[in-house]
Tab-separated table of C-alpha atoms in Angstrom:
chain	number	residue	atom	x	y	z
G	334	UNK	CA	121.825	67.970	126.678
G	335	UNK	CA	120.066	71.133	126.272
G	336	UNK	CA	119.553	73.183	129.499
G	337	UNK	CA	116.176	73.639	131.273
G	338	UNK	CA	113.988	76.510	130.698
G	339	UNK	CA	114.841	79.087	133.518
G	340	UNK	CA	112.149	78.447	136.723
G	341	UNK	CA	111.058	81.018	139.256
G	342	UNK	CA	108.970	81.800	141.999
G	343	UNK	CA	106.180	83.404	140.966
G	344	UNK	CA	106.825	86.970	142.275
G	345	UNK	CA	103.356	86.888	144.129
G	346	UNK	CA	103.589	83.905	145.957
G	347	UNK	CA	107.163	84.194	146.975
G	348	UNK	CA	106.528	87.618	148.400
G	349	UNK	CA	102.915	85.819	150.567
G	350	UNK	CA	105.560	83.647	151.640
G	351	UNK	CA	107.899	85.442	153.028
G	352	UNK	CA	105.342	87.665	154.811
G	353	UNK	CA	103.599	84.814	156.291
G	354	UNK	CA	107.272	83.489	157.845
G	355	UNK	CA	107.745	87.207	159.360
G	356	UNK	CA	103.872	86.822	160.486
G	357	UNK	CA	104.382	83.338	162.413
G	358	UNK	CA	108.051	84.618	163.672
G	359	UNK	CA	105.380	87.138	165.385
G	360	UNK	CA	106.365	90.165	163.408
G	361	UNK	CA	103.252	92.379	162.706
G	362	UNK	CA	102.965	92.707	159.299
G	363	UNK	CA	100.317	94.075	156.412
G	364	UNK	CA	99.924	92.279	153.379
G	365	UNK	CA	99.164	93.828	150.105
G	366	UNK	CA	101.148	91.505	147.753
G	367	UNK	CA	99.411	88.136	146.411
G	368	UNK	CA	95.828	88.235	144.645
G	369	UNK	CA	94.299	86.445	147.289
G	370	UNK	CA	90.752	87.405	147.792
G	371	UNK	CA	90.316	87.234	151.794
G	372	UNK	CA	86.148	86.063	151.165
G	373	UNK	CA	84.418	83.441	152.732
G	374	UNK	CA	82.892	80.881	150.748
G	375	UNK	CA	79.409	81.997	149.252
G	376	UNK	CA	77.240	78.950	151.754
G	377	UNK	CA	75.642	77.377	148.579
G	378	UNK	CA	78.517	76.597	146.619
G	379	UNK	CA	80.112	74.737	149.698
G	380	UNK	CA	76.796	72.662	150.085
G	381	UNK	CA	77.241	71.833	146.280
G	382	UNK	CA	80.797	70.805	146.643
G	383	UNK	CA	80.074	68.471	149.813
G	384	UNK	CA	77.228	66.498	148.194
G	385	UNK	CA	79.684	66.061	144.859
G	386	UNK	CA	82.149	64.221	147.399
G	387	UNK	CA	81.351	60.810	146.066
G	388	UNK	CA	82.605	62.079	142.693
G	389	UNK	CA	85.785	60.101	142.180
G	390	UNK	CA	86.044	59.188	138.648
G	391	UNK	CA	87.851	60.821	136.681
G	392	UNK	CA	85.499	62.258	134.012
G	393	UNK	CA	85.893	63.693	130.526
G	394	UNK	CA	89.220	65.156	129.944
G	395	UNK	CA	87.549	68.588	128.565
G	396	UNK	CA	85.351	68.880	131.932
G	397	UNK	CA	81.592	67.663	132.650
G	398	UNK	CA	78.764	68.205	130.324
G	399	UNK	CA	77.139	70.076	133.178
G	400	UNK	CA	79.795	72.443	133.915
G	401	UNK	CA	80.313	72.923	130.429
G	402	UNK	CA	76.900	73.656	129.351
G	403	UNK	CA	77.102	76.565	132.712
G	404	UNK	CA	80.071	77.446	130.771
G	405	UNK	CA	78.543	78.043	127.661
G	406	UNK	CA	75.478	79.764	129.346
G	407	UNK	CA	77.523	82.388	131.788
G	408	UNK	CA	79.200	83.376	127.981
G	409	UNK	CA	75.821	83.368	126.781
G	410	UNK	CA	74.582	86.042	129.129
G	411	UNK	CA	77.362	88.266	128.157
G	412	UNK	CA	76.161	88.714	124.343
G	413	UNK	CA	79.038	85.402	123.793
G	414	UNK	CA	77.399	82.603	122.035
G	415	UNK	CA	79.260	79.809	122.942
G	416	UNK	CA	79.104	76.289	121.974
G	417	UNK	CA	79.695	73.547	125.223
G	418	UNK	CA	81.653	71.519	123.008
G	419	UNK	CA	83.908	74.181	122.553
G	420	UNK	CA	84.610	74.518	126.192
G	421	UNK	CA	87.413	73.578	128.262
G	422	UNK	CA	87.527	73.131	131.899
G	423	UNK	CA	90.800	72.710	133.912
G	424	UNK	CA	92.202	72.883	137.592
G	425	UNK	CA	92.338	76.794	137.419
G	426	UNK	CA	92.876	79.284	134.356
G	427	UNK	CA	96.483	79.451	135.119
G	428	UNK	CA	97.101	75.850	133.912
G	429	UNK	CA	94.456	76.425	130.863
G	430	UNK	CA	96.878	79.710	129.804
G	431	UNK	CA	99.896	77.597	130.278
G	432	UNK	CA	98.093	74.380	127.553
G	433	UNK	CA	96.946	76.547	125.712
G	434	UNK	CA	100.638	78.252	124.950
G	435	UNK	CA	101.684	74.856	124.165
G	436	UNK	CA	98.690	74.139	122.142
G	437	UNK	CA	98.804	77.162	119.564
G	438	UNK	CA	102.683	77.810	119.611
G	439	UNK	CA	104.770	80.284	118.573
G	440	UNK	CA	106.211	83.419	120.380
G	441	UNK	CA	104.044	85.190	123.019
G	442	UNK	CA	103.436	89.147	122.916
G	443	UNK	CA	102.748	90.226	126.150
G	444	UNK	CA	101.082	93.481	127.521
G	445	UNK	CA	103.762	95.503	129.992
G	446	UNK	CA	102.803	95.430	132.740
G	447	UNK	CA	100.731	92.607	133.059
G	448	UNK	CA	100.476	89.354	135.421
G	449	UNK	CA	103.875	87.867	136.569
G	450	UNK	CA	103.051	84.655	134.970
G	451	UNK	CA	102.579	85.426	131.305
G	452	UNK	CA	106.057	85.737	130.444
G	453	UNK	CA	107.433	82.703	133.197
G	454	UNK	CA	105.084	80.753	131.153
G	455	UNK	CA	105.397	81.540	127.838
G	456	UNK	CA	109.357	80.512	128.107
G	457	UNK	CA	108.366	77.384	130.092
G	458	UNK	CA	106.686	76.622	126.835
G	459	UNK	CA	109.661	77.145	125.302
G	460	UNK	CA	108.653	80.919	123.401
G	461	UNK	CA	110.074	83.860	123.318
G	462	UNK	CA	108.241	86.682	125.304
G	463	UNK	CA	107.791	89.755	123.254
G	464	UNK	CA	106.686	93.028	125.122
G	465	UNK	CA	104.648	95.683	124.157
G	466	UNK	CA	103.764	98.449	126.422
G	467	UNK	CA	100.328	99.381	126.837
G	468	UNK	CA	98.360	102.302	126.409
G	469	UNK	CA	98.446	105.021	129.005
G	470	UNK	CA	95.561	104.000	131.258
G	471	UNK	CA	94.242	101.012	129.747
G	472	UNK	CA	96.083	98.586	131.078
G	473	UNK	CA	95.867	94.662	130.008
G	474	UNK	CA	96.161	95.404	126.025
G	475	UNK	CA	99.332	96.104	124.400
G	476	UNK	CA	98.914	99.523	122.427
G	477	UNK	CA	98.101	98.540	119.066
G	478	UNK	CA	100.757	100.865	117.233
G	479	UNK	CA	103.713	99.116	119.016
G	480	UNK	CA	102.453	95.880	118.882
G	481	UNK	CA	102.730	96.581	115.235
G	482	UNK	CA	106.209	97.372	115.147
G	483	UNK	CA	107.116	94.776	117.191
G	484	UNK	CA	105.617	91.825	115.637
G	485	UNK	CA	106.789	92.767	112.366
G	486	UNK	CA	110.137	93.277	113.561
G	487	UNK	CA	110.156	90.553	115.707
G	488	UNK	CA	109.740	88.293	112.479
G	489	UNK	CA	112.034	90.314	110.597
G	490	UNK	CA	114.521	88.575	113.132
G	491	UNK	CA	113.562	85.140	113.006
G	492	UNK	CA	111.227	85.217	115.830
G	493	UNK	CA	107.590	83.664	115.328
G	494	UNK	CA	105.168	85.687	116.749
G	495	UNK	CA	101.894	83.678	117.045
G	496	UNK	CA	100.050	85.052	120.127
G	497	UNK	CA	98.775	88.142	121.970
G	498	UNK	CA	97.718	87.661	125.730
G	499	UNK	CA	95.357	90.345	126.942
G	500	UNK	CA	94.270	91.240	130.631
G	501	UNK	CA	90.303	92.713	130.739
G	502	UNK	CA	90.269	94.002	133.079
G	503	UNK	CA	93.548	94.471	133.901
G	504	UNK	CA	96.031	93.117	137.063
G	505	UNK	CA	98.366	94.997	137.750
G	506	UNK	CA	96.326	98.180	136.846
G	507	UNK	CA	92.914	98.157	138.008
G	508	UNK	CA	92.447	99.756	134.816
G	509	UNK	CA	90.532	98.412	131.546
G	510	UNK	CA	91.241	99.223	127.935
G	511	UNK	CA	88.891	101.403	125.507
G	512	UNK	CA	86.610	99.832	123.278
G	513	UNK	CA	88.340	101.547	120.579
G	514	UNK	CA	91.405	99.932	121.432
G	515	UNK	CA	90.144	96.068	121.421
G	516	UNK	CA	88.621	96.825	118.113
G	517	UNK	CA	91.928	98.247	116.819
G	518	UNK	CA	93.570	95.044	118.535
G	519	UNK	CA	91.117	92.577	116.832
G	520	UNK	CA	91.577	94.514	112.972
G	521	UNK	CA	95.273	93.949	113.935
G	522	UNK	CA	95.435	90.701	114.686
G	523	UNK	CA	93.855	89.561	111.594
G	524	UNK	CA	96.097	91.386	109.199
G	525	UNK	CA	99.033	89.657	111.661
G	526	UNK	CA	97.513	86.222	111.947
G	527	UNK	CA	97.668	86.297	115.494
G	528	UNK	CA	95.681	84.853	118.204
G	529	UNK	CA	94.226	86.360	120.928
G	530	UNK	CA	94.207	84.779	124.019
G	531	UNK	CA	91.874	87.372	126.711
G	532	UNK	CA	92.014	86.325	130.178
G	533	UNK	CA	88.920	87.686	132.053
G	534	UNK	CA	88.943	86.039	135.005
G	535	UNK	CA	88.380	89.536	136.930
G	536	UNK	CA	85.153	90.603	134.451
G	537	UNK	CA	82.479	90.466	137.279
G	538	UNK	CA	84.223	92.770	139.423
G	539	UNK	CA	84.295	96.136	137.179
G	540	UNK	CA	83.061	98.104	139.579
G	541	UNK	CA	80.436	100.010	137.254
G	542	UNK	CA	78.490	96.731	135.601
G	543	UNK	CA	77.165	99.464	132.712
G	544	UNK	CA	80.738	99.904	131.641
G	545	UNK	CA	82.028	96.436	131.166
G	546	UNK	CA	84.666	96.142	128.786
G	547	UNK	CA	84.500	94.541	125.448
G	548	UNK	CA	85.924	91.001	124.665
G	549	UNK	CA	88.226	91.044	121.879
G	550	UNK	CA	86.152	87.864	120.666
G	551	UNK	CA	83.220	90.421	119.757
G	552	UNK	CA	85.699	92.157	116.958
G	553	UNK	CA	87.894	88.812	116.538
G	554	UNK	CA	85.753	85.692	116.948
G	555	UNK	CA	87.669	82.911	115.054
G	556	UNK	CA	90.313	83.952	116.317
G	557	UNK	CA	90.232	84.814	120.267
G	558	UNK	CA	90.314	82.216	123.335
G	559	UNK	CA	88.662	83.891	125.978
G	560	UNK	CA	89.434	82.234	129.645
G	561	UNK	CA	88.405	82.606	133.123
G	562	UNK	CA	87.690	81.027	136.392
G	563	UNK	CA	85.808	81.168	140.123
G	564	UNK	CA	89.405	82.611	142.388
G	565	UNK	CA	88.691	86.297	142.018
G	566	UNK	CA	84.656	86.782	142.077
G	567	UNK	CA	84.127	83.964	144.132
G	568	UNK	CA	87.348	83.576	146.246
G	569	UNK	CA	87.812	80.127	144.995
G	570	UNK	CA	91.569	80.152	144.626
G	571	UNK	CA	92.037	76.766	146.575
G	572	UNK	CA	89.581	75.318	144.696
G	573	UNK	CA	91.663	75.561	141.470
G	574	UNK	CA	89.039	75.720	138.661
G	575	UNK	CA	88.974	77.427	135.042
G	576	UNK	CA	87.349	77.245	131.742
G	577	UNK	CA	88.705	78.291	127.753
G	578	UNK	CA	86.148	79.377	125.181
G	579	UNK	CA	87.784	78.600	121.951
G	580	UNK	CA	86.661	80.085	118.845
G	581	UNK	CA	83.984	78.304	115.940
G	582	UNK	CA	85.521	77.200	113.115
G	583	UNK	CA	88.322	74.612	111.912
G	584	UNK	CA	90.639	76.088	113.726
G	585	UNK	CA	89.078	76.428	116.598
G	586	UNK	CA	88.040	73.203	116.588
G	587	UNK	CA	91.597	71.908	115.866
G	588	UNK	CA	92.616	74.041	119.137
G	589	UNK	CA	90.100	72.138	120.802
G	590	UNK	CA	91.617	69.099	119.894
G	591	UNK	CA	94.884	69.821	120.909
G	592	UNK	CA	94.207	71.864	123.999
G	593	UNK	CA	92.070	68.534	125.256
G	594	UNK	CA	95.101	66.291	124.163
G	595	UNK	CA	98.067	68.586	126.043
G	596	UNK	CA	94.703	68.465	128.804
G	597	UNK	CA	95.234	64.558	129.027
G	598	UNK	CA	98.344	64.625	129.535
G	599	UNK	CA	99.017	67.037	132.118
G	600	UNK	CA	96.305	66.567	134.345
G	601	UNK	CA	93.630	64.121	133.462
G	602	UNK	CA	90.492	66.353	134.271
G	603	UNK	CA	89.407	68.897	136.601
G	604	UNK	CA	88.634	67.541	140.314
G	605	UNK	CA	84.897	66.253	139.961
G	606	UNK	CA	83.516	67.762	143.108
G	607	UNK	CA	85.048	71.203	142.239
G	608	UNK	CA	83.639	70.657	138.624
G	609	UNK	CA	80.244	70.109	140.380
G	610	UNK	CA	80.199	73.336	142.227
G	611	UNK	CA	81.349	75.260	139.486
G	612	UNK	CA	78.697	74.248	137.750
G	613	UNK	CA	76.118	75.641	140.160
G	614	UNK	CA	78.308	78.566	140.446
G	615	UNK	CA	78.286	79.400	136.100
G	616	UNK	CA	74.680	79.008	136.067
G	617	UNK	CA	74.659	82.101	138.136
G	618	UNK	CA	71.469	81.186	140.834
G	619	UNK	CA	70.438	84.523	143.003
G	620	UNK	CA	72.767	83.537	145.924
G	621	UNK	CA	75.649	83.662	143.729
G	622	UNK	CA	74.414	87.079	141.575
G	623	UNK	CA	74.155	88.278	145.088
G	624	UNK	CA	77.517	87.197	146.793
G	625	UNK	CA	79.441	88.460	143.566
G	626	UNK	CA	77.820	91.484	143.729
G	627	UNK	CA	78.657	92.393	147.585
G	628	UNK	CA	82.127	91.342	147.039
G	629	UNK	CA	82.150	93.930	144.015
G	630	UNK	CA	81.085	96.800	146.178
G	631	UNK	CA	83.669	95.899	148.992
G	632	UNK	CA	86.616	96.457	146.744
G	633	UNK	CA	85.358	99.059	145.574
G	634	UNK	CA	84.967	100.689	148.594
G	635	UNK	CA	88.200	99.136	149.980
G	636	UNK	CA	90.506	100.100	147.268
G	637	UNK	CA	89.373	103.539	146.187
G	638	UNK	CA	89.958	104.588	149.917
G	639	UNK	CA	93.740	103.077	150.039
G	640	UNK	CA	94.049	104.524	146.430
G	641	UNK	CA	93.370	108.181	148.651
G	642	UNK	CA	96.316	107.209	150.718
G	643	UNK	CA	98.783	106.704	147.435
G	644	UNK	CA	96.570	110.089	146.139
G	645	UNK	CA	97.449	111.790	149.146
G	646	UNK	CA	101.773	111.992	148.993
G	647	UNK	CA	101.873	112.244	145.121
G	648	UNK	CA	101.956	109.005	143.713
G	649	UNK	CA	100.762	109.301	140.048
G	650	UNK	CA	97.843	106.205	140.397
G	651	UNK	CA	95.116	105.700	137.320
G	652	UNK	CA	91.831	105.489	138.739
G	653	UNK	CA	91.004	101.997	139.402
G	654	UNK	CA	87.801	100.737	137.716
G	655	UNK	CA	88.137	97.400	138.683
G	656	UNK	CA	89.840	94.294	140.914
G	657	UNK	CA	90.991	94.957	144.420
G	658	UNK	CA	94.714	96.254	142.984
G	659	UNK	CA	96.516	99.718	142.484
G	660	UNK	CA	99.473	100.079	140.551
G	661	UNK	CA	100.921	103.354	141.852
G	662	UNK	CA	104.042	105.099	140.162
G	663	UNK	CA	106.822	107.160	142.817
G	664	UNK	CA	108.253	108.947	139.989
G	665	UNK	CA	107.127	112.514	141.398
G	666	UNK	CA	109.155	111.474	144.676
G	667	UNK	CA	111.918	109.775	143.272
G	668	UNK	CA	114.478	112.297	144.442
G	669	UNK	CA	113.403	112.366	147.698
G	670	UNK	CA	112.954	108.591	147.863
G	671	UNK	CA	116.717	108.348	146.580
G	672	UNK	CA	117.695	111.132	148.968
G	673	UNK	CA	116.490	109.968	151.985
G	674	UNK	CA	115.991	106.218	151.676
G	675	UNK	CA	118.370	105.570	149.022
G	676	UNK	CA	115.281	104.023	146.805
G	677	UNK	CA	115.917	104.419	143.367
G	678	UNK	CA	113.730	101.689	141.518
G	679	UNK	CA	110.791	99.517	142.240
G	680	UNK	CA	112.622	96.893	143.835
G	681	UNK	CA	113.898	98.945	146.595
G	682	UNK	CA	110.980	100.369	147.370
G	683	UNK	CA	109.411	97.437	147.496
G	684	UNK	CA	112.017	96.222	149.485
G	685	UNK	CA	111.809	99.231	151.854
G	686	UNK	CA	108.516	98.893	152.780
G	687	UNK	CA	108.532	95.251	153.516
G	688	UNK	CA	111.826	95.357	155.802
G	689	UNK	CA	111.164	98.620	157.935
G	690	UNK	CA	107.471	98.594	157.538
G	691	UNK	CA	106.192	95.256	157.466
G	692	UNK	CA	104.190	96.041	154.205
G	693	UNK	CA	104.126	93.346	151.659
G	694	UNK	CA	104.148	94.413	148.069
G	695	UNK	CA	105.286	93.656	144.538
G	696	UNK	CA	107.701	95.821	142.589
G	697	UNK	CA	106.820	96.769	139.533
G	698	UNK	CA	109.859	94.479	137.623
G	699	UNK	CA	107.330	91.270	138.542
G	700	UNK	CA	104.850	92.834	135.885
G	701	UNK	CA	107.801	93.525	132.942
G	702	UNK	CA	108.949	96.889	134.403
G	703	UNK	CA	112.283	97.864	134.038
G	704	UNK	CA	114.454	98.277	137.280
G	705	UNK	CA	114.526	102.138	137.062
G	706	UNK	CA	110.879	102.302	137.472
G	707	UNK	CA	109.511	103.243	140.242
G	708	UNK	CA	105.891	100.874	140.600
G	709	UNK	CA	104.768	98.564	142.678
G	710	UNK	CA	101.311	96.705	143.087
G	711	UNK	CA	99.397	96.856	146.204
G	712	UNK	CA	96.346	94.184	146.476
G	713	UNK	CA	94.171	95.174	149.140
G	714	UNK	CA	91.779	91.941	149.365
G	715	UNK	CA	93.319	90.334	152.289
G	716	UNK	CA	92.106	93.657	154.055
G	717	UNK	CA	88.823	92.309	154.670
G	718	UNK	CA	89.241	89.986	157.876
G	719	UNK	CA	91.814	87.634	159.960
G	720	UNK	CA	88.691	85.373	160.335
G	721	UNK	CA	85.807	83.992	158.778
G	722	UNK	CA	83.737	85.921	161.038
G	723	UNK	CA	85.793	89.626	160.433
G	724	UNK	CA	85.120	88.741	156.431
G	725	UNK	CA	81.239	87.651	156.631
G	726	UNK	CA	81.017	90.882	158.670
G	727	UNK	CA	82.912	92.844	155.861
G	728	UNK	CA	81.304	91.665	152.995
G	729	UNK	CA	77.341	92.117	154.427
G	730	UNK	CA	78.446	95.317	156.385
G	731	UNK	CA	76.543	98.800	155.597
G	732	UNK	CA	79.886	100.083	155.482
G	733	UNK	CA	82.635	98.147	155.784
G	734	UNK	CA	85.394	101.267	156.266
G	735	UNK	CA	84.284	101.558	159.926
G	736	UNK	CA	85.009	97.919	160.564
G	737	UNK	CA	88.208	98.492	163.241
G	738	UNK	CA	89.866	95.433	161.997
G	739	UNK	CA	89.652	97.309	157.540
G	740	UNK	CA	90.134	100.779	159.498
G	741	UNK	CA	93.005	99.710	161.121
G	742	UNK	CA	95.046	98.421	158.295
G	743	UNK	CA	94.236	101.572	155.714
G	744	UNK	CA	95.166	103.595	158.566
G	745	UNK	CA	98.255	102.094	158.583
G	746	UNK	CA	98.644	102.563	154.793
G	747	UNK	CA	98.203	106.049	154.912
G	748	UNK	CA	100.805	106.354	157.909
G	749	UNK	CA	103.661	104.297	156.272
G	750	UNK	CA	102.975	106.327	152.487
G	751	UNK	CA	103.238	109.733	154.520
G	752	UNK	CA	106.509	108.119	156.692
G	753	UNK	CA	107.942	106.946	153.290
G	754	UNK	CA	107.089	110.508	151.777
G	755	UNK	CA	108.956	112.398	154.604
């Protein structure tokens, strides 16, 4: 019998876990590991989702006409044609990225660093993960040179290098990649054969909406599966819903069928009542134009001013241009980090800051680092509140850094970095 793919906790989650148990053991702690956007839910979308409660069939398999057709239309507005029958919806993007590994097939080129899940899933699926570092400051897409040389010599050893998963914009980072880069990506993916799968679930919240970046399905449309979902501009994380735009053509439409096959079989179809809402959400009424675009500004606001903190004892730290994370690199302290706290890679420090600080955050190994290097990611969207009340306050507040509650806790950021810096 052939052993089972290796499973692990998913570096974000185990690391919200373990802070929470130090929380309820009444330890006072600050958490700036998981994605988690601490945001109420916008009051619309929760009337939609109460008067979809009746909803208890199970549906089509590929999602409901209606949220489809949002689907389609939410592309649409973004210069994306898309056709509804072309859509897929599922119970969050993270299970759509995980089908659709298993529905294309092949070995998985991922972008280093990039989400902790990319590379746990692509060997669930049975593929080899093949990194490719990305450019410096445009984080999300592998840089087009290397993924060159490693495709072709990834083949030239047997491998079978079939797909390229790209982060716009980008978690860890913050950061997006150039125009001039996707294009590259896109020419290089035809003369590979490759297909480009572009997750975009954090594409309403680039903080400058003039300076969005560019879809690898504008260079590459027969060939790029762009998916997303309602956790990170919306806060909908429990709610667990995502959509996949596959590409025209035959074999798109072959994806299609196979994606909605694999969909069958692994979970039926989305929950109807979320479904519902989501629908209302993807046709983008003013309430929801209006609640996306408060929640932009407050990270925005929140994370450039931790991002001073990381500034402020010499962490080397791209400027963030969207999401609520920073991806900060200790190198310029790493002998006094190994001198006086014995830190010498990202685990440590991460590590370090969680047992004699109380400050949750993920070392830079989760996102394909090696263990020499000195990163971690700090999330700072569970800044906003301990109550429903704190966040409504946060997100409609003139400005939301004199809250005492946000104060407080980038306060203590900046007094743990200087601590940690000596």
């Amino acid at each position: 019998m052939s052993k089972p793919a290796p499973v692990i906790m998913s570096a974000t989650l185990a690391a919200d876990e373990a802070l929470e148990a130090r929380r309820l053991a009444g330890e006072q702690v600050l958490s700036l590991a998981g994605g988690e956007i601490g945001l109420p839910v916008a009051p619309g979308l929760a009337e939609q989702l109460g008067r979809a409660a009746g909803r208890n069939a199970y549906g089509p398999v590929a999602g409901s006409p209606e949220l489809r057709a949002a689907a389609a239309g939410y592309w649409g507005r973004r210069g994306l044609a898309t056709d509804p029958g072309l859509v897929v919806a599922g119970p969050g993007s993270k299970a759509l990225l995980f089908a659709l590994l298993l529905a294309i097939g092949g070995d998985v080129v991922v972008p280093v660093p990039s989400w902790v899940s990319y590379t746990a899933q692509a060997e669930l699926a049975g593929a080899r993960p093949i990194p490719v570092p990305t450019p410096v400051g445009e984080g999300g897409v592998p840089d087009p040179a290397a993924l060159f040389e490693a495709v072709t010599r990834a083949r030239a050893t047997g491998l079978n290098p079939r797909i390229v998963i790209v982060t716009l914009p980008d978690n860890p980072t913050g950061t997006m990649a150039a125009t001039g880069t996707v294009r590259r990506l896109a020419r290089l993916a035809r003369e590979l054969d490759l297909v480009l799968v572009s997750d975009e679930i954090y594409g309403d919240l680039v903080f400058d909406p003039a300076h969005q970046p560019v879809s690898p399905a504008v260079f590459a449309p027969e060939r790029t599966v762009i998916t997303t979902g309602l956790s990170k501009n919306l806060a909908l994380g429990g709610w667990r819903t995502g959509v996949a735009r596959l590409p025209e053509g035959p074999s798109g439409r072959l994806l299609h069928t196979r994606l909605v096959n694999i969909a069958s079989q692994l979970w039926s179809s989305a929950a109807a009542p979320v479904q519902a809402a989501a629908a209302y959400a993807f046709e983008e009424p003013e309430e929801i134009v209006a609640h996306v675009a408060a929640s932009r500004r407050l990270h925005e606001l929140v994370v450039r001013a931790a991002a001073e903190s990381f500034n402020a004892v010499g962490a080397e730290l791209a400027p963030v241009r969207a999401t609520c994370y920073l991806y900060p690199d200790f190198e310029p302290l790493r002998e006094h980090l190994a001198r006086a706290h014995g830190v010498r890679g990202g685990d440590e420090l991460a590590a370090l800051l969680a047992q004699r600080y109380g400050v949750g955050v993920v070392a830079g190994t989760a996102f394909g680092e090696g263990p020499g290097a000195l990163r971690i990611r700090a999330a700072t969207s569970r800044l906003y509140g301990g109550t429903d009340a704190e966040r409504t306050a946060a997100l409609a507040a003139g400005d939301p850094l004199g809250l005492p509650w946000i104060r407080a806790s980038l306060d203590r950021i900046g007094e743990v970095l200087a601590d940690l810096a000596g």
